[in-house]
Structure formats: structure tokens, C-alpha cells
Amino acid sequence: MAQAGADWLHLDVMDGCFVPNISFGPDIIAAIRPCVQLTFDVHLMIDRPIRYLERFVKAGADFITMHVEAEPQLDEALSYLQGQNKKAGLSVKPNTPIEAVFPYLDKLAMVLVMTVEPGFGGQQFQPQQLEKVRLLRQEARRRNQELLIQVDGGINATTAAQAAQAGANVFVAGSSVFGAADASKAIATLKEAASGVQPLPAGQ
Ligand code: ZN
């Protein structure tokens, strides 16, 4: 992925509980950390992530994103990440309103708006999630915050451009890169599609 031109490596951690699938945990992340210099963006699709934050920090995560639905002690979890000088993110599932992250925005480097139900790759992008991206970008602007807004799920050149127009600036691609014959070309196409798109205000 580094050779193909990816900027970050997005690592989907699933526990078989918060989502009905199991992927990998901190040991795998620690094992690949020395192999590549890319930013490690760890997306925790696990229940009560506060219990494992230290392990993911030690494994070499740069960004750690938790689900707002999964952790009742979010303030403590975010303070811990701040103390460790890690970039913190919060994510919302498709049925969770974006306002759920607003109380925590000042502690966040990034918000991840899921554009599919988390748990499995290869799903169809949900265009109705883009209104959440618009509302979030509007709220970040109101606060003068340079928030990273990430979209994850069904991202290809077409949907990346739509998400960029809504105000997203970090794009997670799975199938459209890993399923392509030429990953470098797929990444270049994605970057081109998302760049130079001016975000529109909410409601448009
Ligand atoms: Zn993810």
C-alpha cells in the first residue's frame, strides 16, 4: 500500500461483539508496525475500547478511533489518548445521529462517518450518510476547527468525490483498491476524484 501511494494504513479491528465479525488485534498491528512508515489509523469496532487503548498505543497506532456507541466513558478514554499524544477519533454508525459526537469535538482530531454498517467489506455506499458529513463540517467551521472528516465504506472514485463535496477529507478504501488489478492506479484515481472538490454548505 505504501508503494502504491496510500497516505495512511487504516486498520479495522473487530471483536465479534460490537460488530458480527472478527478481524485482528494489537499483536498484528505491532507486528506490521516496523515494516512500514505509513500513519497507522486504527478503527476500533469493539465494545468498551477504553479497556484496550493502552495496548493499541503500545502497538504503534497514530490515530485511534472509537465508536461513540461502544464506550460510556468517552471523556476518560479521550483524555487518556490526549495524555499519550495520540490523535483521537470518534465514529458513528449509520443509524447514530452526528450530533452524538458534538460534545467531544474539542478533543478530537477526526470524526469517522460510517457510510456502511460496520463489520464487513464490500458493501454499498449509503449516500444519505453525506448529510451527516455536511452537518459536521458546518459545525467544525462554526468552531473554527480544522477537523478531519473521514468516510469509510463503499468508497470508490465516484463516492469519494461525493463525500469530498460534502466536506470529507479522509477516504478509506477497501475493495476499490484491494480488488483493483493495479492498486497504484486505483489510489491515484481516488485521490484525483477527491481533490479539487469544494465542499458545499449543508442543505445543498
Ligand atoms: Zn474502518
Coordinates of N, CA and C and ligand atoms in Angstrom, one line a residue:
M1 N 0.8 -1.2 0.0 CA 0.0 0.0 0.0 C 0.9 1.3 0.0
A2 N 2.0 1.2 0.7 CA 2.9 2.4 0.7 C 3.4 2.6 -0.7
Q3 N 3.9 1.5 -1.3 CA 4.4 1.6 -2.6 C 3.4 2.1 -3.6
A4 N 2.1 1.7 -3.4 CA 1.0 2.1 -4.3 C 0.6 3.5 -4.1
G5 N 1.1 4.2 -3.1 CA 0.8 5.6 -2.9 C -0.3 5.9 -1.8
A6 N -0.6 5.0 -1.0 CA -1.5 5.3 0.1 C -0.8 6.2 1.1
D7 N -1.6 7.1 1.7 CA -1.1 8.0 2.7 C -1.1 7.4 4.1
W8 N -2.1 6.7 4.4 CA -2.3 6.1 5.7 C -2.6 4.6 5.5
L9 N -2.5 3.8 6.6 CA -3.0 2.5 6.6 C -4.1 2.5 7.6
H10 N -5.3 2.1 7.2 CA -6.5 2.1 8.0 C -6.7 0.7 8.5
L11 N -6.7 0.5 9.8 CA -6.7 -0.9 10.3 C -8.0 -1.1 11.1
D12 N -8.8 -2.0 10.5 CA -10.1 -2.3 11.1 C -10.1 -3.4 12.1
V13 N -10.2 -3.0 13.3 CA -10.2 -4.0 14.4 C -11.7 -4.4 14.8
M14 N -12.0 -5.6 14.8 CA -13.4 -6.1 15.0 C -13.3 -7.2 16.1
D15 N -14.3 -7.1 17.0 CA -14.3 -8.0 18.2 C -15.3 -9.1 18.1
G16 N -16.2 -9.2 17.1 CA -17.2 -10.2 17.1 C -18.3 -9.9 18.0
C17 N -18.3 -8.7 18.6 CA -19.3 -8.4 19.6 C -20.0 -7.0 19.3
F18 N -19.2 -6.0 19.1 CA -19.7 -4.7 18.7 C -20.1 -4.8 17.2
V19 N -19.4 -5.6 16.5 CA -19.8 -6.0 15.1 C -19.7 -7.5 14.9
P20 N -20.5 -8.0 14.0 CA -20.6 -9.5 13.9 C -19.5 -10.1 13.1
N21 N -18.3 -9.7 13.3 CA -17.1 -10.2 12.6 C -15.9 -10.0 13.4
I22 N -14.9 -10.8 13.2 CA -13.6 -10.7 14.0 C -12.5 -10.5 13.0
S23 N -11.6 -9.6 13.3 CA -10.5 -9.4 12.3 C -9.2 -9.6 13.1
F24 N -8.6 -8.6 13.7 CA -7.3 -8.8 14.3 C -7.2 -7.8 15.4
G25 N -6.2 -8.0 16.2 CA -6.0 -7.1 17.4 C -4.6 -6.4 17.4
P26 N -4.2 -6.0 18.6 CA -3.0 -5.2 18.7 C -1.7 -6.0 18.3
D27 N -1.7 -7.3 18.5 CA -0.5 -8.0 18.2 C -0.1 -7.9 16.7
I28 N -1.1 -8.0 15.8 CA -0.9 -7.9 14.4 C -0.4 -6.5 14.0
I29 N -1.0 -5.5 14.7 CA -0.6 -4.1 14.4 C 0.8 -3.9 14.8
A30 N 1.2 -4.5 16.0 CA 2.6 -4.3 16.5 C 3.5 -5.0 15.5
A31 N 3.1 -6.2 14.9 CA 4.0 -6.9 14.1 C 4.2 -6.2 12.7
I32 N 3.2 -5.5 12.2 CA 3.4 -4.8 10.9 C 4.0 -3.4 11.1
R33 N 3.9 -2.9 12.3 CA 4.4 -1.5 12.6 C 5.9 -1.3 12.1
P34 N 6.8 -2.2 12.3 CA 8.2 -1.9 11.9 C 8.4 -2.1 10.4
C35 N 7.4 -2.6 9.7 CA 7.5 -2.9 8.2 C 7.3 -1.7 7.3
V36 N 6.6 -0.6 7.9 CA 6.2 0.4 7.0 C 6.1 1.7 7.8
Q37 N 6.3 2.9 7.1 CA 6.3 4.1 7.8 C 5.0 4.9 7.8
L38 N 4.0 4.3 7.1 CA 2.7 5.0 6.9 C 2.1 5.3 8.3
T39 N 1.3 6.3 8.3 CA 0.4 6.6 9.5 C -0.5 5.4 9.8
F40 N -0.5 5.0 11.0 CA -1.4 3.9 11.4 C -2.7 4.4 12.0
D41 N -3.8 4.2 11.2 CA -5.1 4.7 11.6 C -5.9 3.6 12.0
V42 N -6.1 3.4 13.4 CA -6.7 2.2 13.9 C -8.2 2.5 14.2
H43 N -9.1 1.8 13.6 CA -10.5 1.9 13.7 C -11.0 0.8 14.6
L44 N -11.3 1.1 15.9 CA -11.7 0.1 16.8 C -13.2 -0.1 16.8
M45 N -13.6 -1.2 16.2 CA -15.0 -1.6 16.2 C -15.2 -2.7 17.3
I46 N -15.0 -2.2 18.5 CA -15.0 -3.1 19.6 C -15.8 -2.5 20.8
D47 N -16.4 -3.4 21.6 CA -17.1 -2.9 22.8 C -16.1 -2.4 23.9
R48 N -16.4 -1.3 24.6 CA -15.6 -0.8 25.7 C -14.1 -0.7 25.3
P49 N -13.9 0.1 24.3 CA -12.5 0.2 23.8 C -11.5 0.8 24.9
I50 N -12.0 1.5 25.9 CA -11.2 2.0 26.9 C -10.3 0.9 27.6
R51 N -10.8 -0.3 27.6 CA -10.1 -1.4 28.2 C -8.8 -1.7 27.4
Y52 N -8.7 -1.4 26.1 CA -7.6 -1.8 25.3 C -6.8 -0.7 24.7
L53 N -7.1 0.5 25.1 CA -6.4 1.7 24.5 C -4.9 1.6 24.7
E54 N -4.5 1.2 25.9 CA -3.0 1.1 26.1 C -2.3 0.1 25.2
R55 N -3.0 -1.0 24.9 CA -2.4 -2.0 24.1 C -2.3 -1.5 22.6
F56 N -3.3 -0.7 22.2 CA -3.2 -0.2 20.8 C -2.2 1.0 20.7
V57 N -2.0 1.7 21.8 CA -1.0 2.8 21.8 C 0.4 2.1 21.7
K58 N 0.6 1.1 22.5 CA 1.9 0.4 22.5 C 2.2 -0.3 21.2
A59 N 1.1 -0.7 20.5 CA 1.3 -1.4 19.2 C 1.7 -0.5 18.1
G60 N 1.6 0.8 18.4 CA 2.1 1.8 17.4 C 1.1 2.5 16.6
A61 N -0.2 2.6 17.1 CA -1.2 3.4 16.5 C -0.9 4.9 16.5
D62 N -1.2 5.6 15.4 CA -1.0 7.0 15.4 C -2.4 7.7 15.7
F63 N -3.4 7.2 15.0 CA -4.8 7.6 15.2 C -5.5 6.5 15.8
I64 N -6.4 6.7 16.8 CA -7.2 5.7 17.4 C -8.7 6.2 17.4
T65 N -9.5 5.5 16.6 CA -10.9 5.9 16.5 C -11.8 4.9 17.2
M66 N -12.6 5.4 18.1 CA -13.6 4.6 18.9 C -15.0 4.9 18.4
H67 N -15.9 4.0 18.6 CA -17.3 4.2 18.3 C -18.0 4.9 19.5
V68 N -18.7 5.9 19.2 CA -19.5 6.6 20.2 C -20.5 5.7 20.9
E69 N -21.0 4.7 20.1 CA -22.0 3.8 20.7 C -21.4 2.8 21.6
A70 N -20.0 2.6 21.6 CA -19.4 1.5 22.2 C -18.8 1.8 23.6
E71 N -18.7 3.1 23.9 CA -17.9 3.5 25.1 C -18.7 4.5 26.0
P72 N -19.2 4.1 27.2 CA -19.8 5.1 28.0 C -18.9 6.1 28.7
Q73 N -17.6 5.7 28.8 CA -16.6 6.6 29.5 C -15.7 7.3 28.4
L74 N -16.4 8.0 27.5 CA -15.6 8.6 26.4 C -14.7 9.7 26.9
D75 N -15.1 10.5 27.8 CA -14.3 11.6 28.3 C -13.0 11.0 28.8
E76 N -13.0 10.0 29.6 CA -11.8 9.4 30.2 C -11.0 8.8 29.1
A77 N -11.6 8.1 28.1 CA -10.9 7.5 27.0 C -10.1 8.5 26.2
L78 N -10.8 9.6 25.9 CA -10.2 10.7 25.1 C -9.1 11.4 25.9
S79 N -9.3 11.6 27.2 CA -8.2 12.2 28.0 C -7.0 11.3 28.0
Y80 N -7.2 10.0 28.1 CA -6.1 9.1 28.1 C -5.3 9.2 26.8
L81 N -6.0 9.2 25.6 CA -5.3 9.3 24.3 C -4.5 10.7 24.2
Q82 N -5.2 11.7 24.7 CA -4.5 13.0 24.7 C -3.2 13.0 25.5
G83 N -3.2 12.3 26.7 CA -2.1 12.2 27.5 C -1.0 11.4 26.9
Q84 N -1.3 10.5 25.9 CA -0.4 9.7 25.2 C 0.1 10.3 23.9
N85 N -0.4 11.6 23.7 CA -0.1 12.3 22.4 C -0.5 11.5 21.2
K86 N -1.6 10.8 21.3 CA -2.2 10.2 20.1 C -3.4 11.0 19.6
K87 N -3.6 10.9 18.3 CA -4.7 11.5 17.7 C -6.0 10.7 18.0
A88 N -7.0 11.3 18.5 CA -8.2 10.6 18.8 C -9.3 10.9 17.8
G89 N -10.1 9.8 17.5 CA -11.2 9.9 16.6 C -12.4 9.3 17.2
L90 N -13.6 9.8 16.8 CA -14.8 9.1 17.2 C -15.6 8.8 15.9
S91 N -16.3 7.7 16.0 CA -17.1 7.3 14.8 C -18.5 7.0 15.1
V92 N -19.4 7.2 14.1 CA -20.8 7.0 14.3 C -21.3 5.9 13.2
K93 N -22.1 5.0 13.7 CA -22.7 4.0 12.8 C -23.8 4.7 12.0
P94 N -24.3 4.1 10.9 CA -25.3 4.8 10.0 C -26.5 5.2 10.8
N95 N -27.0 4.5 11.8 CA -28.2 4.9 12.5 C -28.0 5.9 13.6
T96 N -26.8 6.3 13.9 CA -26.5 7.2 15.0 C -26.4 8.6 14.5
P97 N -27.1 9.6 15.1 CA -27.0 11.0 14.6 C -25.7 11.6 14.9
I98 N -25.2 12.4 14.0 CA -23.9 13.0 14.1 C -23.7 13.9 15.3
E99 N -24.8 14.4 15.8 CA -24.8 15.3 17.0 C -24.2 14.5 18.2
A100 N -24.2 13.2 18.1 CA -23.6 12.4 19.3 C -22.2 12.7 19.5
V101 N -21.4 13.2 18.5 CA -20.0 13.5 18.7 C -19.8 14.9 19.0
F102 N -20.7 15.8 18.9 CA -20.5 17.2 19.1 C -19.9 17.5 20.5
P103 N -20.4 16.9 21.6 CA -19.9 17.3 22.9 C -18.4 17.0 23.0
Y104 N -17.8 16.1 22.2 CA -16.4 15.7 22.3 C -15.5 16.4 21.3
L105 N -16.1 17.2 20.4 CA -15.3 17.7 19.2 C -14.0 18.3 19.6
D106 N -13.9 19.1 20.7 CA -12.7 19.8 21.0 C -11.6 18.8 21.4
K107 N -11.9 17.6 21.7 CA -10.8 16.6 22.0 C -10.5 15.7 20.8
L108 N -11.1 16.0 19.7 CA -10.9 15.1 18.5 C -10.1 15.7 17.4
A109 N -9.3 14.8 16.8 CA -8.6 15.2 15.6 C -9.4 14.8 14.4
M110 N -10.3 13.8 14.6 CA -11.0 13.3 13.4 C -12.3 12.7 13.8
V111 N -13.3 12.8 12.9 CA -14.6 12.1 13.1 C -14.8 11.2 11.9
L112 N -15.1 9.9 12.2 CA -15.4 9.0 11.1 C -16.9 8.7 10.9
V113 N -17.4 9.1 9.8 CA -18.8 8.9 9.5 C -18.8 7.6 8.6
M114 N -19.4 6.6 9.3 CA -19.5 5.3 8.5 C -20.5 5.4 7.4
T115 N -20.1 5.0 6.2 CA -21.0 5.1 5.1 C -21.6 3.7 4.7
V116 N -21.3 2.7 5.6 CA -22.0 1.4 5.5 C -22.1 1.0 7.0
E117 N -22.9 -0.1 7.2 CA -23.0 -0.6 8.6 C -21.6 -1.3 8.8
P118 N -20.9 -1.0 9.9 CA -19.6 -1.6 10.1 C -19.6 -3.1 10.3
G119 N -18.5 -3.7 9.9 CA -18.4 -5.2 10.2 C -17.9 -6.0 9.0
F120 N -18.3 -5.5 7.8 CA -17.9 -6.3 6.6 C -17.5 -5.4 5.5
G121 N -16.6 -5.9 4.7 CA -16.2 -5.1 3.5 C -17.1 -5.4 2.4
G122 N -16.9 -4.6 1.3 CA -17.7 -4.9 0.1 C -19.1 -4.5 0.0
Q123 N -19.5 -3.6 1.0 CA -20.9 -3.1 1.0 C -21.1 -1.8 0.1
Q124 N -22.4 -1.6 -0.2 CA -22.8 -0.4 -0.9 C -22.8 0.9 -0.1
F125 N -22.2 1.9 -0.6 CA -22.1 3.2 0.0 C -23.6 3.7 0.2
Q126 N -23.8 4.3 1.4 CA -25.1 4.9 1.7 C -25.1 6.4 1.5
P127 N -25.6 6.9 0.4 CA -25.5 8.4 0.1 C -26.1 9.2 1.2
Q128 N -27.1 8.7 1.9 CA -27.9 9.5 2.9 C -26.9 9.9 4.1
Q129 N -25.8 9.2 4.2 CA -24.9 9.5 5.3 C -24.1 10.8 5.1
L130 N -24.2 11.3 3.8 CA -23.4 12.5 3.5 C -24.0 13.7 4.2
E131 N -25.3 13.7 4.5 CA -25.8 14.9 5.2 C -25.2 15.0 6.6
K132 N -24.8 13.9 7.2 CA -24.0 14.0 8.5 C -22.7 14.6 8.3
V133 N -22.0 14.3 7.1 CA -20.7 14.9 6.8 C -20.9 16.4 6.7
R134 N -22.0 16.8 6.0 CA -22.2 18.3 5.8 C -22.5 19.0 7.1
L135 N -23.3 18.4 8.0 CA -23.6 19.0 9.3 C -22.4 19.1 10.1
L136 N -21.6 18.1 10.1 CA -20.3 18.0 10.9 C -19.3 19.1 10.4
R137 N -19.2 19.2 9.0 CA -18.3 20.2 8.5 C -18.7 21.6 8.9
Q138 N -20.1 21.8 8.8 CA -20.6 23.1 9.2 C -20.3 23.4 10.7
E139 N -20.5 22.4 11.5 CA -20.2 22.6 13.0 C -18.8 22.9 13.2
A140 N -17.9 22.2 12.5 CA -16.4 22.4 12.7 C -16.1 23.8 12.2
R141 N -16.6 24.2 11.2 CA -16.4 25.6 10.7 C -16.8 26.6 11.7
R142 N -18.0 26.4 12.2 CA -18.6 27.3 13.2 C -17.6 27.5 14.4
R143 N -16.9 26.3 14.7 CA -16.0 26.3 15.9 C -14.5 26.7 15.4
N144 N -14.4 27.0 14.1 CA -13.0 27.3 13.6 C -12.1 26.1 13.9
Q145 N -12.6 24.9 13.7 CA -11.8 23.7 14.0 C -11.4 23.0 12.7
E146 N -10.1 22.7 12.5 CA -9.7 22.0 11.3 C -9.8 20.5 11.5
L147 N -11.1 20.1 11.5 CA -11.4 18.7 11.8 C -11.2 17.8 10.6
L148 N -10.5 16.7 10.8 CA -10.5 15.7 9.7 C -11.8 14.9 9.8
I149 N -12.5 14.8 8.6 CA -13.7 14.1 8.5 C -13.5 12.9 7.5
Q150 N -13.6 11.7 8.1 CA -13.3 10.5 7.4 C -14.6 9.8 7.0
V151 N -14.5 9.2 5.8 CA -15.6 8.3 5.4 C -15.1 6.9 5.1
D152 N -15.9 5.9 5.5 CA -15.4 4.5 5.4 C -16.6 3.7 5.0
G153 N -16.4 3.0 3.9 CA -17.5 2.0 3.5 C -18.0 2.4 2.1
G154 N -17.7 1.5 1.1 CA -18.1 1.7 -0.2 C -17.5 2.9 -1.0
I155 N -16.3 3.2 -0.6 CA -15.6 4.4 -1.2 C -14.9 3.9 -2.5
N156 N -15.2 4.6 -3.5 CA -14.6 4.5 -4.8 C -14.4 5.9 -5.4
A157 N -14.0 6.0 -6.6 CA -13.8 7.4 -7.2 C -15.1 8.2 -7.2
T158 N -16.2 7.6 -7.5 CA -17.5 8.3 -7.5 C -17.9 8.8 -6.1
T159 N -17.9 7.8 -5.2 CA -18.4 8.2 -3.9 C -17.4 9.0 -3.1
A160 N -16.1 8.9 -3.4 CA -15.1 9.8 -2.8 C -15.3 11.2 -3.2
A161 N -15.7 11.4 -4.4 CA -15.9 12.8 -4.9 C -17.2 13.4 -4.2
Q162 N -18.2 12.5 -4.1 CA -19.4 13.0 -3.4 C -19.1 13.3 -1.9
A163 N -18.3 12.5 -1.3 CA -18.0 12.7 0.1 C -17.1 14.0 0.3
A164 N -16.2 14.2 -0.7 CA -15.4 15.4 -0.6 C -16.3 16.6 -0.8
Q165 N -17.2 16.6 -1.6 CA -18.1 17.7 -1.8 C -18.9 18.0 -0.5
A166 N -19.2 16.9 0.2 CA -20.0 17.1 1.5 C -19.1 17.6 2.6
G167 N -17.7 17.6 2.4 CA -16.8 18.1 3.4 C -15.9 17.1 4.0
A168 N -15.9 15.9 3.5 CA -14.9 14.8 4.0 C -13.5 15.1 3.4
N169 N -12.5 14.8 4.2 CA -11.1 14.9 3.6 C -10.2 13.7 3.9
V170 N -10.8 12.6 4.5 CA -10.0 11.4 4.6 C -10.9 10.3 4.1
F171 N -10.3 9.5 3.2 CA -11.1 8.5 2.5 C -10.5 7.1 2.7
V172 N -11.4 6.2 3.2 CA -10.9 4.8 3.5 C -11.4 4.0 2.3
A173 N -10.5 3.3 1.7 CA -10.9 2.5 0.5 C -10.5 1.0 0.8
G174 N -11.4 0.1 0.6 CA -11.0 -1.3 0.8 C -11.1 -2.0 -0.6
S175 N -12.3 -2.4 -0.9 CA -12.5 -3.2 -2.2 C -12.0 -2.5 -3.4
S176 N -12.2 -1.1 -3.5 CA -11.9 -0.4 -4.7 C -10.4 -0.4 -4.9
V177 N -9.6 -0.6 -3.9 CA -8.1 -0.7 -4.0 C -7.7 -2.1 -4.1
F178 N -8.1 -2.9 -3.1 CA -7.6 -4.3 -3.0 C -8.2 -5.2 -4.1
G179 N -9.3 -4.8 -4.6 CA -9.9 -5.5 -5.7 C -9.5 -5.1 -7.1
A180 N -8.7 -4.0 -7.1 CA -8.3 -3.5 -8.4 C -7.1 -4.3 -8.9
A181 N -7.0 -4.3 -10.2 CA -5.8 -5.0 -10.8 C -4.5 -4.2 -10.5
D182 N -4.7 -2.9 -10.5 CA -3.5 -2.1 -10.3 C -3.8 -1.1 -9.1
A183 N -3.3 -1.4 -7.9 CA -3.6 -0.6 -6.7 C -3.1 0.8 -6.9
S184 N -1.9 1.0 -7.5 CA -1.4 2.4 -7.6 C -2.4 3.2 -8.4
K185 N -2.9 2.6 -9.5 CA -3.8 3.4 -10.3 C -5.1 3.7 -9.6
A186 N -5.6 2.7 -8.8 CA -6.8 2.9 -8.1 C -6.6 4.0 -7.1
I187 N -5.5 4.1 -6.4 CA -5.3 5.1 -5.4 C -5.1 6.5 -6.1
A188 N -4.4 6.5 -7.1 CA -4.3 7.8 -7.9 C -5.6 8.3 -8.4
T189 N -6.5 7.4 -8.8 CA -7.8 7.8 -9.3 C -8.6 8.3 -8.2
L190 N -8.6 7.6 -7.0 CA -9.3 8.1 -5.8 C -8.8 9.5 -5.4
K191 N -7.5 9.7 -5.4 CA -7.0 11.0 -4.9 C -7.4 12.1 -5.9
E192 N -7.4 11.8 -7.2 CA -7.8 12.8 -8.2 C -9.3 13.1 -8.0
A193 N -10.1 12.1 -7.8 CA -11.5 12.3 -7.7 C -11.9 13.2 -6.5
A194 N -11.1 13.0 -5.4 CA -11.4 13.8 -4.2 C -10.8 15.1 -4.1
S195 N -9.7 15.3 -4.9 CA -9.0 16.6 -4.8 C -9.7 17.7 -5.7
G196 N -9.6 18.9 -5.3 CA -10.1 20.0 -6.0 C -11.6 20.1 -6.0
V197 N -12.2 19.3 -5.1 CA -13.7 19.4 -4.9 C -13.9 20.4 -3.8
Q198 N -14.7 21.4 -4.0 CA -15.1 22.4 -3.0 C -16.3 21.9 -2.2
P199 N -16.1 21.8 -0.9 CA -17.3 21.4 -0.1 C -18.4 22.4 -0.2
L200 N -19.6 21.9 -0.3 CA -20.8 22.7 -0.4 C -21.4 22.9 1.0
P201 N -22.1 24.0 1.3 CA -22.7 24.1 2.6 C -23.8 23.1 2.9
A202 N -24.1 22.9 4.1 CA -25.1 21.9 4.5 C -26.4 22.3 3.9
G203 N -27.2 21.3 3.5 CA -28.6 21.5 3.0 C -28.5 21.6 1.4
Q204 N -27.4 21.5 0.8 CA -27.3 21.6 -0.6 C -26.9 20.2 -1.3
Ligands
ZN1 ZN -12.8 1.3 9.2

